[in-house]
């Protein structure tokens, strides 16, 4: 029996920008620039087909170790993206969110993010979560701190309470994680949330990832059998 239902939440590890640029003898930042165009295409494709939530891994907690000029270009690209796209995102009914440790971001970017989140908070369409300064382990540690600050008793703690206090608390469970660029690992992306996610890996470098390949990954997901640890005969779709 196959689960042909449509995924509610997709996460994407957008890898391969640097290699895309290297192959063409271009600076790495050019790969990120091209990559940001693909991100836009995929965001609107996902919203157009009625996906509930899309999470994009734009900047990991480990990416702070990259050369200063690359970090600075990535931050500029992200602010440029937020400034330029927010009116369109708003019109499309998308809810904009950022997950990750935003205290590490500059005051200017934080302010931009807060404005964009506030502006789109009344929308009812797809939730677009951009992971910036994000690491799954860091998220888990921040969540433990948050629960402690809220005074949650250890005896009351369960998986549901923990999950709803993660950065992704308001998002549905992630059904599918796509990684471009040929590596087959999660690299600290949504590690708690990915417990039962399907994984789709492709050699395509992110700046070459088209909306057609995005739809192909979705189609591939609908052909899979999801058991969530249950015996096959217990699954009814
Ligand atoms: C990984 O490629 C990609 C990143 C670290 C950045 C991803 C950012 C974007 C696509 C642009 C901004 C996003 C939005 C939402 C507008 P890499 O540099 O690790 O590539 P490599 O493995 O080939 O070196």
XYZ file of C-alpha atoms and ligand atoms in Angstrom:
261
model
C 0.000 0.000 0.000
C 1.396 3.409 -0.882
C 0.794 6.726 0.870
C -0.175 8.924 -2.032
C -1.138 11.857 0.129
C 0.451 15.181 -0.487
C 3.139 16.363 1.974
C 2.168 19.208 4.312
C 5.651 20.424 5.188
C 8.828 20.226 3.110
C 12.299 21.202 4.286
C 15.093 21.949 1.824
C 18.864 21.894 2.299
C 19.960 24.162 -0.544
C 23.473 22.858 -1.170
C 25.891 23.281 -4.053
C 26.049 27.052 -4.634
C 29.824 27.187 -4.208
C 30.466 24.279 -6.585
C 28.077 25.740 -9.165
C 30.181 28.925 -9.161
C 33.540 27.067 -9.137
C 32.614 25.043 -12.223
C 32.006 28.329 -14.050
C 35.132 30.068 -12.719
C 32.938 32.518 -10.804
C 33.274 33.696 -7.200
C 31.283 31.583 -4.683
C 29.020 34.525 -3.935
C 27.747 34.363 -7.522
C 26.538 30.853 -6.730
C 24.639 32.199 -3.723
C 23.132 34.946 -5.895
C 21.897 32.417 -8.468
C 20.785 30.178 -5.610
C 18.590 32.915 -4.206
C 16.721 33.086 -7.561
C 16.033 29.337 -7.328
C 14.820 29.814 -3.757
C 12.262 32.351 -4.976
C 11.054 30.009 -7.749
C 10.596 27.140 -5.316
C 8.880 29.321 -2.678
C 6.226 30.498 -5.165
C 5.876 27.030 -6.714
C 5.247 25.570 -3.243
C 2.749 28.286 -2.363
C 0.947 27.932 -5.719
C 0.369 24.209 -5.218
C -1.026 24.753 -1.718
C 1.785 23.375 0.440
C 1.163 24.174 4.132
C 4.770 24.861 5.108
C 8.190 25.185 3.521
C 11.425 25.492 5.505
C 14.608 26.565 3.710
C 18.068 26.103 5.252
C 19.673 29.407 4.250
C 22.439 29.834 6.840
C 23.521 27.258 9.391
C 25.036 27.928 12.803
C 28.253 26.446 11.335
C 28.211 28.877 8.369
C 29.463 31.643 10.707
C 32.897 29.962 10.309
C 33.026 30.831 6.573
C 35.237 33.715 5.372
C 33.932 37.085 6.562
C 33.201 38.379 3.048
C 31.115 35.296 2.187
C 29.135 35.627 5.438
C 28.601 39.291 4.702
C 27.336 38.607 1.148
C 24.960 35.921 2.434
C 23.565 38.335 5.035
C 23.193 41.053 2.374
C 21.398 38.605 0.080
C 19.023 37.620 2.853
C 18.205 41.249 3.751
C 17.838 42.119 0.090
C 15.531 39.141 -0.375
C 13.363 40.096 2.610
C 13.105 43.758 1.542
C 12.385 43.008 -2.115
C 10.067 40.020 -1.720
C 7.997 40.814 1.332
C 5.316 42.799 -0.546
C 4.885 39.886 -2.963
C 4.976 37.303 -0.178
C 2.321 39.326 1.654
C 0.081 39.484 -1.445
C 0.407 35.731 -1.920
C -0.958 35.201 1.603
C 2.301 33.599 2.777
C 3.222 33.735 6.470
C 6.911 34.638 6.817
C 8.949 33.226 9.710
C 12.616 32.913 10.596
C 13.907 30.025 12.698
C 17.326 29.885 14.338
C 19.285 31.924 16.853
C 18.401 35.429 15.696
C 20.306 37.017 18.585
C 23.469 36.321 16.532
C 22.134 38.430 13.622
C 22.731 42.165 13.245
C 20.153 44.554 14.706
C 19.181 45.702 11.199
C 18.407 42.199 9.932
C 16.544 41.366 13.133
C 14.394 44.465 12.693
C 13.667 43.549 9.057
C 12.694 40.018 10.071
C 10.394 41.277 12.835
C 8.662 43.685 10.433
C 8.192 40.928 7.840
C 6.855 38.491 10.455
C 4.449 41.074 11.817
C 3.228 42.142 8.378
C 2.454 38.582 7.295
C 1.227 37.238 10.645
C -2.439 37.669 9.695
C -2.047 35.721 6.440
C -3.501 32.244 6.139
C -1.471 30.726 3.297
C 1.744 28.714 3.327
C 4.159 29.233 6.218
C 7.588 30.041 4.816
C 10.260 29.443 7.457
C 13.772 30.558 6.585
C 16.419 28.914 8.768
C 19.094 31.524 9.491
C 21.861 30.997 12.045
C 20.083 27.698 12.562
C 21.377 24.403 13.913
C 19.176 21.542 15.072
C 21.253 20.826 18.184
C 21.336 24.516 19.066
C 17.544 24.649 18.628
C 17.136 21.711 21.024
C 19.360 23.365 23.655
C 17.492 26.700 23.269
C 14.207 24.821 23.641
C 15.354 23.199 26.883
C 16.250 26.680 28.197
C 12.900 28.071 27.055
C 10.997 25.292 28.840
C 13.015 25.909 31.998
C 12.308 29.661 31.791
C 8.600 28.920 31.351
C 8.753 26.851 34.520
C 7.599 23.612 32.847
C 7.953 20.785 35.368
C 10.081 17.808 34.321
C 7.208 15.519 35.270
C 4.952 17.358 32.766
C 7.469 17.216 29.927
C 6.578 15.006 26.971
C 7.353 14.889 23.240
C 4.343 17.054 22.321
C 5.270 19.855 24.712
C 8.868 19.716 23.540
C 7.893 19.746 19.845
C 5.525 22.675 20.235
C 8.255 24.735 21.913
C 10.811 24.232 19.150
C 11.398 27.090 16.681
C 9.101 25.158 14.327
C 6.388 24.861 17.004
C 3.610 26.259 14.830
C 4.580 24.230 11.738
C 3.144 20.821 10.855
C 5.527 17.826 11.116
C 8.060 17.811 8.295
C 7.113 15.103 5.766
C 9.895 15.443 3.226
C 13.433 16.783 3.319
C 15.095 17.544 0.001
C 18.856 17.991 -0.220
C 20.551 19.170 -3.385
C 24.274 19.039 -4.164
C 24.954 15.308 -3.872
C 25.668 14.917 -0.134
C 23.400 12.499 1.706
C 23.128 13.772 5.271
C 21.031 16.160 7.354
C 23.868 18.454 8.474
C 22.079 19.519 11.662
C 18.863 20.517 9.826
C 15.554 19.825 11.647
C 17.126 16.837 13.390
C 14.340 16.412 15.964
C 11.588 17.076 13.419
C 13.073 14.719 10.799
C 12.542 11.575 12.892
C 9.966 10.204 10.419
C 10.581 12.445 7.409
C 11.179 10.993 3.969
C 14.489 12.048 2.440
C 15.125 12.987 -1.175
C 18.694 13.505 -2.339
C 19.729 14.815 -5.732
C 23.093 15.589 -7.336
C 21.620 18.740 -8.876
C 23.388 21.825 -7.521
C 20.967 24.298 -5.913
C 21.326 27.047 -8.576
C 20.210 24.439 -11.162
C 17.254 23.145 -9.110
C 14.148 24.002 -11.108
C 10.505 23.975 -10.072
C 10.157 20.908 -12.343
C 12.640 18.988 -10.198
C 10.812 20.223 -7.103
C 7.589 18.735 -8.530
C 9.480 15.536 -9.375
C 10.625 15.242 -5.723
C 7.000 15.711 -4.625
C 5.838 13.047 -7.032
C 8.572 10.715 -5.788
C 7.317 11.297 -2.207
C 3.770 10.324 -3.159
C 5.082 6.952 -4.397
C 6.583 6.056 -1.024
C 5.198 3.891 1.716
C 5.175 5.623 5.108
C 4.772 3.384 8.142
C 5.794 5.612 11.088
C 7.011 2.438 12.808
C 3.632 0.683 12.479
C 3.034 -2.644 10.792
C 1.954 -2.287 7.161
C -1.557 -3.643 7.668
C -2.282 -0.994 10.319
C -1.889 1.891 7.941
C -5.106 3.120 6.426
C -4.997 5.948 3.912
C 25.106 25.935 0.494
O 25.964 25.985 -0.618
C 24.256 27.112 0.525
C 24.319 28.095 1.455
C 25.276 28.084 2.590
C 23.476 29.290 1.381
C 22.089 29.118 0.834
C 21.578 30.462 0.548
C 20.874 30.823 -0.535
C 20.426 29.894 -1.567
C 20.543 32.250 -0.768
C 19.532 32.915 0.098
C 18.257 32.217 0.361
C 17.017 32.755 0.242
C 15.894 32.122 0.934
C 16.736 33.943 -0.566
P 27.528 25.848 -0.399
O 28.127 27.207 -0.406
O 27.811 25.032 0.820
O 27.914 25.062 -1.701
P 29.107 24.040 -1.883
O 28.787 22.832 -1.031
O 29.060 23.740 -3.348
O 30.357 24.743 -1.470
